[in-house]
Short mmCIF file of C-alpha atoms in Angstrom, two decimals:
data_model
loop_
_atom_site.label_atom_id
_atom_site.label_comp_id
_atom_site.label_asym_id
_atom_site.label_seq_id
_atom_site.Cartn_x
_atom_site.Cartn_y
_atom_site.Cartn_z
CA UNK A 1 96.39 -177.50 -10.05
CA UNK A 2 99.93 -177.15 -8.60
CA UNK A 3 100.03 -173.70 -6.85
CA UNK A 4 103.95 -171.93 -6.58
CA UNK A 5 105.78 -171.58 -3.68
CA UNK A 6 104.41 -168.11 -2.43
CA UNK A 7 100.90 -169.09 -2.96
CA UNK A 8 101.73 -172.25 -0.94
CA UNK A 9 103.33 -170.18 1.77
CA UNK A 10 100.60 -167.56 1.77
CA UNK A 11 97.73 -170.43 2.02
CA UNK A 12 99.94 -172.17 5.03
CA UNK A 13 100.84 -169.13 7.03
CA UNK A 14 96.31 -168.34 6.95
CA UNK A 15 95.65 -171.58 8.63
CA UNK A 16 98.71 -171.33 10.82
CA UNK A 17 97.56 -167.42 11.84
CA UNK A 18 93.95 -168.92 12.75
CA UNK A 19 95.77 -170.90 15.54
CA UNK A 20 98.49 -168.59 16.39
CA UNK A 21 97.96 -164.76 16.94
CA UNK A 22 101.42 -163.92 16.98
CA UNK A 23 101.75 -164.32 13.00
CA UNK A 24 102.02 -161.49 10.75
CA UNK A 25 102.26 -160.78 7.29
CA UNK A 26 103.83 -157.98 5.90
CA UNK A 27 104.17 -157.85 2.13
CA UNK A 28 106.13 -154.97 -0.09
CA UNK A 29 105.07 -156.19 -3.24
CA UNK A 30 101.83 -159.03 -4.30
CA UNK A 31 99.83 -159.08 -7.19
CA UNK A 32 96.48 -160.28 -5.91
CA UNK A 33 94.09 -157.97 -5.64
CA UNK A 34 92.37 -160.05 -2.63
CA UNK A 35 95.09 -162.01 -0.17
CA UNK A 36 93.99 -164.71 1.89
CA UNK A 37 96.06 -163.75 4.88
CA UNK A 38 94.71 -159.95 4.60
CA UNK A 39 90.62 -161.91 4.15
CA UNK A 40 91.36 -164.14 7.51
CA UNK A 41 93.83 -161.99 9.48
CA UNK A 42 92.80 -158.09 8.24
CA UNK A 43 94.23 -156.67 11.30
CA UNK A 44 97.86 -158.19 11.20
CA UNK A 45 98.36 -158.15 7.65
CA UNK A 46 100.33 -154.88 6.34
CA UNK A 47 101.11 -154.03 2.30
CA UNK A 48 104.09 -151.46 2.41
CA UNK A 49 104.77 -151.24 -1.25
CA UNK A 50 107.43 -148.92 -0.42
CA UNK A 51 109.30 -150.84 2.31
CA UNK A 52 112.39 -149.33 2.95
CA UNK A 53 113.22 -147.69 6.72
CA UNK A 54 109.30 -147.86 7.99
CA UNK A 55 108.95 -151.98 6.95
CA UNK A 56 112.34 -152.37 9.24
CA UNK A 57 110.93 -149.93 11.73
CA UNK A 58 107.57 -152.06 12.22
CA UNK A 59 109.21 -155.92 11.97
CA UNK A 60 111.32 -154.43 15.19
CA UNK A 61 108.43 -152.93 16.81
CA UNK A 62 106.61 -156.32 16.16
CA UNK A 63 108.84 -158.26 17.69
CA UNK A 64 109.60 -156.06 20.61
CA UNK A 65 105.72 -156.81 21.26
CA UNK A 66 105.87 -160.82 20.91
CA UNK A 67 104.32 -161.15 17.67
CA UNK A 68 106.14 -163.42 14.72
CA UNK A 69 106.62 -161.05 11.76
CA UNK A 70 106.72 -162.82 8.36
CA UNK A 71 107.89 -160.53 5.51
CA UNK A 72 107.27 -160.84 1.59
CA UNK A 73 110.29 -158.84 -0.35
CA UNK A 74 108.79 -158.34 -3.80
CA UNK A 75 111.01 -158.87 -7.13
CA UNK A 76 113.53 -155.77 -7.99
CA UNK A 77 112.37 -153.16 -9.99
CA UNK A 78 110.79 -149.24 -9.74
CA UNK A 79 107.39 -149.88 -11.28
CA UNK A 80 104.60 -148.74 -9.50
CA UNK A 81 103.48 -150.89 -6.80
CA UNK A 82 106.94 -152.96 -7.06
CA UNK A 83 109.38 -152.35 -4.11
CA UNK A 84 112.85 -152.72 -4.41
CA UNK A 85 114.06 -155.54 -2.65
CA UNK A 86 117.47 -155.07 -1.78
CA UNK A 87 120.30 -156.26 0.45
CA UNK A 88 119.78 -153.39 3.09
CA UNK A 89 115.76 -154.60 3.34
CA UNK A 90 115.86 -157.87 3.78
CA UNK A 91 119.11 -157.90 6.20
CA UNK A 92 117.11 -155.42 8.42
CA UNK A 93 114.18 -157.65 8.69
CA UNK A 94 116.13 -160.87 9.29
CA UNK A 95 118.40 -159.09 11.93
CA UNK A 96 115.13 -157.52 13.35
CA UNK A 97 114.02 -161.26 13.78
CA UNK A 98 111.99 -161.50 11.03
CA UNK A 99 111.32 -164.57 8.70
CA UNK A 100 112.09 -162.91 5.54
CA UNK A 101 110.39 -164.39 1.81
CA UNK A 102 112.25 -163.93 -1.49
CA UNK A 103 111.62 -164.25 -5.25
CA UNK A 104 114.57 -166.27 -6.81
CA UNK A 105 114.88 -163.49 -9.10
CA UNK A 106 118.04 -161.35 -7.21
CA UNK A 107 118.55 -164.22 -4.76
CA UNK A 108 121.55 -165.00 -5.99
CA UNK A 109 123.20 -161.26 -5.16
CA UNK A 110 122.77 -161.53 -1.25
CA UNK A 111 122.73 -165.45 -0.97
CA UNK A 112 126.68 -165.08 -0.18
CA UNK A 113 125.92 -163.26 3.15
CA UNK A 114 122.83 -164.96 4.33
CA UNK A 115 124.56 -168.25 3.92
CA UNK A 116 127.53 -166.83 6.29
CA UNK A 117 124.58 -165.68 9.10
CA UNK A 118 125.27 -169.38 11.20
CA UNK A 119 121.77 -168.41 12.73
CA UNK A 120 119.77 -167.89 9.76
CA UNK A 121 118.77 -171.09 7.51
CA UNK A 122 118.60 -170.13 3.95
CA UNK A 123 116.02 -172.82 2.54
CA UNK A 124 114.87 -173.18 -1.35
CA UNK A 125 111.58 -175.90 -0.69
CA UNK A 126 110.15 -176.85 -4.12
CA UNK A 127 106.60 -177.76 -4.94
CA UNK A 128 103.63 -177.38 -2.72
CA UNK A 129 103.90 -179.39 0.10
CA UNK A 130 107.43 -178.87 0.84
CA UNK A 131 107.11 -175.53 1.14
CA UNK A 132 103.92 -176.16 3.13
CA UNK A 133 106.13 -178.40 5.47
CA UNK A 134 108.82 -175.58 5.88
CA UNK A 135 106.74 -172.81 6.74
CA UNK A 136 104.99 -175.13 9.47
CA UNK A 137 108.65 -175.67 10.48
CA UNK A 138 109.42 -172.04 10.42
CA UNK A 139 106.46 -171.20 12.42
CA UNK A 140 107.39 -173.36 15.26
CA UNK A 141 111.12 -172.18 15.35
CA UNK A 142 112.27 -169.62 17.32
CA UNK A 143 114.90 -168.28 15.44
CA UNK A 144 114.17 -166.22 11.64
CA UNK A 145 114.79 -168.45 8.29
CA UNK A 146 115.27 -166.91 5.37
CA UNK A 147 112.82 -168.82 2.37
CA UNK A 148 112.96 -168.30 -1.65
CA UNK A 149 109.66 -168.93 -3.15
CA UNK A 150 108.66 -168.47 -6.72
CA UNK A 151 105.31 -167.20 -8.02
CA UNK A 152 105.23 -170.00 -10.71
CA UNK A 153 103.92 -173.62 -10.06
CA UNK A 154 107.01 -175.59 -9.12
CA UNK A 155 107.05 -179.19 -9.75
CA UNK A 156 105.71 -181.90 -8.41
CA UNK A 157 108.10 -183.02 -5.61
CA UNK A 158 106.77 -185.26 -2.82
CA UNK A 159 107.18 -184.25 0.44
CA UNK A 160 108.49 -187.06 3.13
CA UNK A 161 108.60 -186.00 6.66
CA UNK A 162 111.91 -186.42 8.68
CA UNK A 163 110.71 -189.66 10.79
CA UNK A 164 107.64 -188.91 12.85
CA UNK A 165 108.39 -185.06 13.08
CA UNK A 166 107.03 -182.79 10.75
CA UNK A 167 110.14 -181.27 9.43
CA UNK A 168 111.88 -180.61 6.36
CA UNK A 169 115.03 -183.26 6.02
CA UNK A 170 118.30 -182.18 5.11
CA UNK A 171 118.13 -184.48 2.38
CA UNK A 172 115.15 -186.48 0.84
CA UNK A 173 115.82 -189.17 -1.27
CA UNK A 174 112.98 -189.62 -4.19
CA UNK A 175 113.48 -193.29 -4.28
CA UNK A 176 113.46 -193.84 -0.59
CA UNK A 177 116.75 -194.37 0.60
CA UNK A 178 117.68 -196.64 -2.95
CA UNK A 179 121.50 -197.46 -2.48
CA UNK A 180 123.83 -198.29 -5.49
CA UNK A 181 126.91 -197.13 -6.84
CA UNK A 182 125.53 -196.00 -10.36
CA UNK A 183 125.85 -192.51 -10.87
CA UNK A 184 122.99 -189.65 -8.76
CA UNK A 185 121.66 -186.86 -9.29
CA UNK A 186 121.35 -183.84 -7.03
CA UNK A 187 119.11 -181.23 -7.61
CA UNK A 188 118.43 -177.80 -5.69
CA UNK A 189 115.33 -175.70 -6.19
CA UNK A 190 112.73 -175.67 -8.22
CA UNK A 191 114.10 -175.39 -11.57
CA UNK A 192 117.33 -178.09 -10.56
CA UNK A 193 114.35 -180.50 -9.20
CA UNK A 194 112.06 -180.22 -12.68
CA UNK A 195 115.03 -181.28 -14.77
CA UNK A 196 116.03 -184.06 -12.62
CA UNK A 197 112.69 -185.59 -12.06
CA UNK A 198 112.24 -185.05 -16.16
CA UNK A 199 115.90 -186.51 -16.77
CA UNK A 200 114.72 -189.67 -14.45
CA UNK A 201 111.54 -189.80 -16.85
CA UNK A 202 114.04 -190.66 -19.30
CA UNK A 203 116.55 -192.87 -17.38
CA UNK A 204 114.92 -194.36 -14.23
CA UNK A 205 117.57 -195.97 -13.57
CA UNK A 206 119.60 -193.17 -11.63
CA UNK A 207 119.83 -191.75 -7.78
CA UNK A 208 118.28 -188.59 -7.39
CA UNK A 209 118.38 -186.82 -4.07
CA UNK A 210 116.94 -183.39 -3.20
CA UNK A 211 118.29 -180.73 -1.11
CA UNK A 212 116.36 -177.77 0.74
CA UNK A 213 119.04 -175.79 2.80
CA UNK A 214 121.91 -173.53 1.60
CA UNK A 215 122.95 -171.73 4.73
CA UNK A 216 126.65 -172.85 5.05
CA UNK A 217 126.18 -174.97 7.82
CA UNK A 218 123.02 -177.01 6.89
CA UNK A 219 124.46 -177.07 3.44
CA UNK A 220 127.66 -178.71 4.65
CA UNK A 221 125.79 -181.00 6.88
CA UNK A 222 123.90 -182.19 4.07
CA UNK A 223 126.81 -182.83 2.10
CA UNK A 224 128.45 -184.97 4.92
CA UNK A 225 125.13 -187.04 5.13
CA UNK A 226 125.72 -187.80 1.04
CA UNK A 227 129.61 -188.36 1.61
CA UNK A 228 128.87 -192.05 1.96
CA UNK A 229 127.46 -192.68 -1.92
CA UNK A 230 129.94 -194.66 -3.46
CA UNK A 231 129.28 -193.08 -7.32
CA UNK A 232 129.51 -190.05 -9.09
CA UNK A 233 126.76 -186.93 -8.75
CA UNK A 234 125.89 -184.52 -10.86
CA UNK A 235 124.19 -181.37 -9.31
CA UNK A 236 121.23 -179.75 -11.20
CA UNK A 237 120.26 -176.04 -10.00
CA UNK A 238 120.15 -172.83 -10.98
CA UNK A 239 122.72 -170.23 -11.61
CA UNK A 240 123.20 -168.64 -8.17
CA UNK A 241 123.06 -171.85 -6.31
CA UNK A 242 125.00 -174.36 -8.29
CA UNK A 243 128.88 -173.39 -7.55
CA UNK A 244 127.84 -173.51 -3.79
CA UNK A 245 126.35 -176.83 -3.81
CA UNK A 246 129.31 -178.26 -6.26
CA UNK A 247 131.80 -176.34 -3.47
CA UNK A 248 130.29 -178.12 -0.44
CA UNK A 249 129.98 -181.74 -2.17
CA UNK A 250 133.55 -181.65 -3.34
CA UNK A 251 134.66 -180.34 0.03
CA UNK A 252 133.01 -183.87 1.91
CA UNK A 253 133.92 -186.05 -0.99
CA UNK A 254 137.14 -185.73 -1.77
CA UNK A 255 138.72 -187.62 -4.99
CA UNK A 256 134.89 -188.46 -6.09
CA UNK A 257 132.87 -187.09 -9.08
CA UNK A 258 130.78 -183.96 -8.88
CA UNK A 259 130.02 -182.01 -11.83
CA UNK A 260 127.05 -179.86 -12.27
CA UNK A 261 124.04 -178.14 -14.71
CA UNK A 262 122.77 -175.20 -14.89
CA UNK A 263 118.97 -175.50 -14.77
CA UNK A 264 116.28 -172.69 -16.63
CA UNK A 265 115.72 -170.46 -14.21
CA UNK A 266 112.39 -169.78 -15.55
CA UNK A 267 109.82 -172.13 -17.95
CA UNK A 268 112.79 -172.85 -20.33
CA UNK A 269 112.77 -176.61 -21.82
CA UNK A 270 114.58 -178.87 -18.93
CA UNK A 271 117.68 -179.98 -20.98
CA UNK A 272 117.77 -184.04 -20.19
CA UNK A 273 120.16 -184.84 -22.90
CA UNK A 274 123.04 -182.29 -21.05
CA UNK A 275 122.52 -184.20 -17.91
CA UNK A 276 122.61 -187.63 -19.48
CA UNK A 277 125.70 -186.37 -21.42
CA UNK A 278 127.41 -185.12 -17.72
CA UNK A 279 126.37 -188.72 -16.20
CA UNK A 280 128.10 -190.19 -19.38
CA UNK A 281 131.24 -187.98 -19.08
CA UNK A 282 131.77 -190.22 -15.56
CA UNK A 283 131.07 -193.26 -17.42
CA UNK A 284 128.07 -193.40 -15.32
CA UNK A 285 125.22 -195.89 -16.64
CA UNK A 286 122.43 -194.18 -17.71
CA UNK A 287 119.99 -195.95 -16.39
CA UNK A 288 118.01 -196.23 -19.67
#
């Protein structure tokens, strides 16, 4: 069974925690009654359900003291149990030093000015072992990332290791490294990766690439690495990430076709026949 992204990250960061003592978990919102990081690690696992001041008071104290503070911002809302997890929160935790989790849900209202922090990478892994891979690669960074992970099961993308290192690439390619000039798609996230695995169900015959990062300067470096594909792309992510990723392809590619489609955010049916309808637009072959 395909676990989401924050039961991925919350199995990974466990194991990682049994063989590094600096990692904590702090978490202002979870709905499991029993946490695996709080059953292995009981003394550097924290629930502040009401985060605010005291959650950015503790990730600075935490660091001050050499430890590696790895906070879990709940979904917005006032229901009991269910902090708020707004701009001011998260910014203090990632400027604390802080590797800071999100739900997608809200993402899109500070992704603006994490994308602008040069220092912070903004990454949106999708399925299981991705975003197994990227919280490895977060643990063995110095610096804070900033990670949006869903509690649904996110599809399932395979993960392929950047050469011999263990690290997430700025772009994967699902067939390979498959070159062509037919038309590609370009998905983001988990709900732009499930409709363009399910549109390549239908038409194998088309690119598909997969990007992780959308901190401006990963984001543009990824985009310079795709510059070189000859044919059009057509971008398939959510709402709050699309415009960026259509901004920084059209930006490296000048005079070439990039159009995009909005993905469900949520469990909604993966429209295939809007994507094969954008790829036809370009008089792109299907790849039926």
């Amino acid at each position: 069974m395909a676990l989401s992204g924050r039961d991925a990250f919350r199995g990974e960061l466990t194991s990682i925690a049994h063989r590094d003592g600096r990692v904590v978990c702090l978490e202002t919102w979870s709905p499991y009654r029993d946490h695996p990081f709080e059953a292995a690690h009981p003394e550097r696992f924290f629930s502040l359900p009401s985060g605010g001041p005291v959650l950015a008071q503790m990730v600075t104290g935490l660091v001050a003291a050499g430890f590696r503070p790895f906070v879990v911002v709940g979904p917005g809302g006032t229901a009991p149990g269910r902090a708020v997890g707004n701009r001011w929160l998260w910014r203090a935790c990632v400027e604390a030093g802080a590797t800071v989790v999100l739900p997608p849900e809200g993402s899109g209202e500070g992704s603006v000015e994490v994308r602008q922090k040069t220092c912070v990478p903004l990454a949106v892994p999708c399925g299981e072992e991705e975003t197994r891979a990227m919280v490895r690669q977060v643990a063995r960074s110095r610096r804070p990332y900033c990670l949006v992970l869903g509690d649904r099961p996110g599809p399932l993308w395979p993960y392929r290791p950047n050469g011999a290192v263990d690290e997430v690439p700025l772009v994967a390619d699902e067939l390979g490294g498959s070159a062509g000039a037919g038309a590609r798609l370009v998905s983001v996230g988990e709900a732009g990766t499930r409709l363009a695995l399910a549109t390549r169900a239908t038409a194998p015959g088309l690119g598909h690439v997969h990007l992780v990062y959308l901190d401006e300067v990963r984001l543009a470096a990824a985009a310079a690495e795709l510059a070189s594909w000859p044919g059009p792309s057509v971008v398939t992510a959510a709402a709050w990430m699309l415009e960026e990723v259509l901004r920084a392809l059209r930006a490296r590619t000048p005079g070439r076709e990039v159009s995009g489609v909005l993905a469900p955010s949520h469990q909604g049916q993966a429209d295939v026949a809007t994507v094969l309808a954008a790829v036809a637009a370009f008089g792109g072959a299907s790849g039926r």
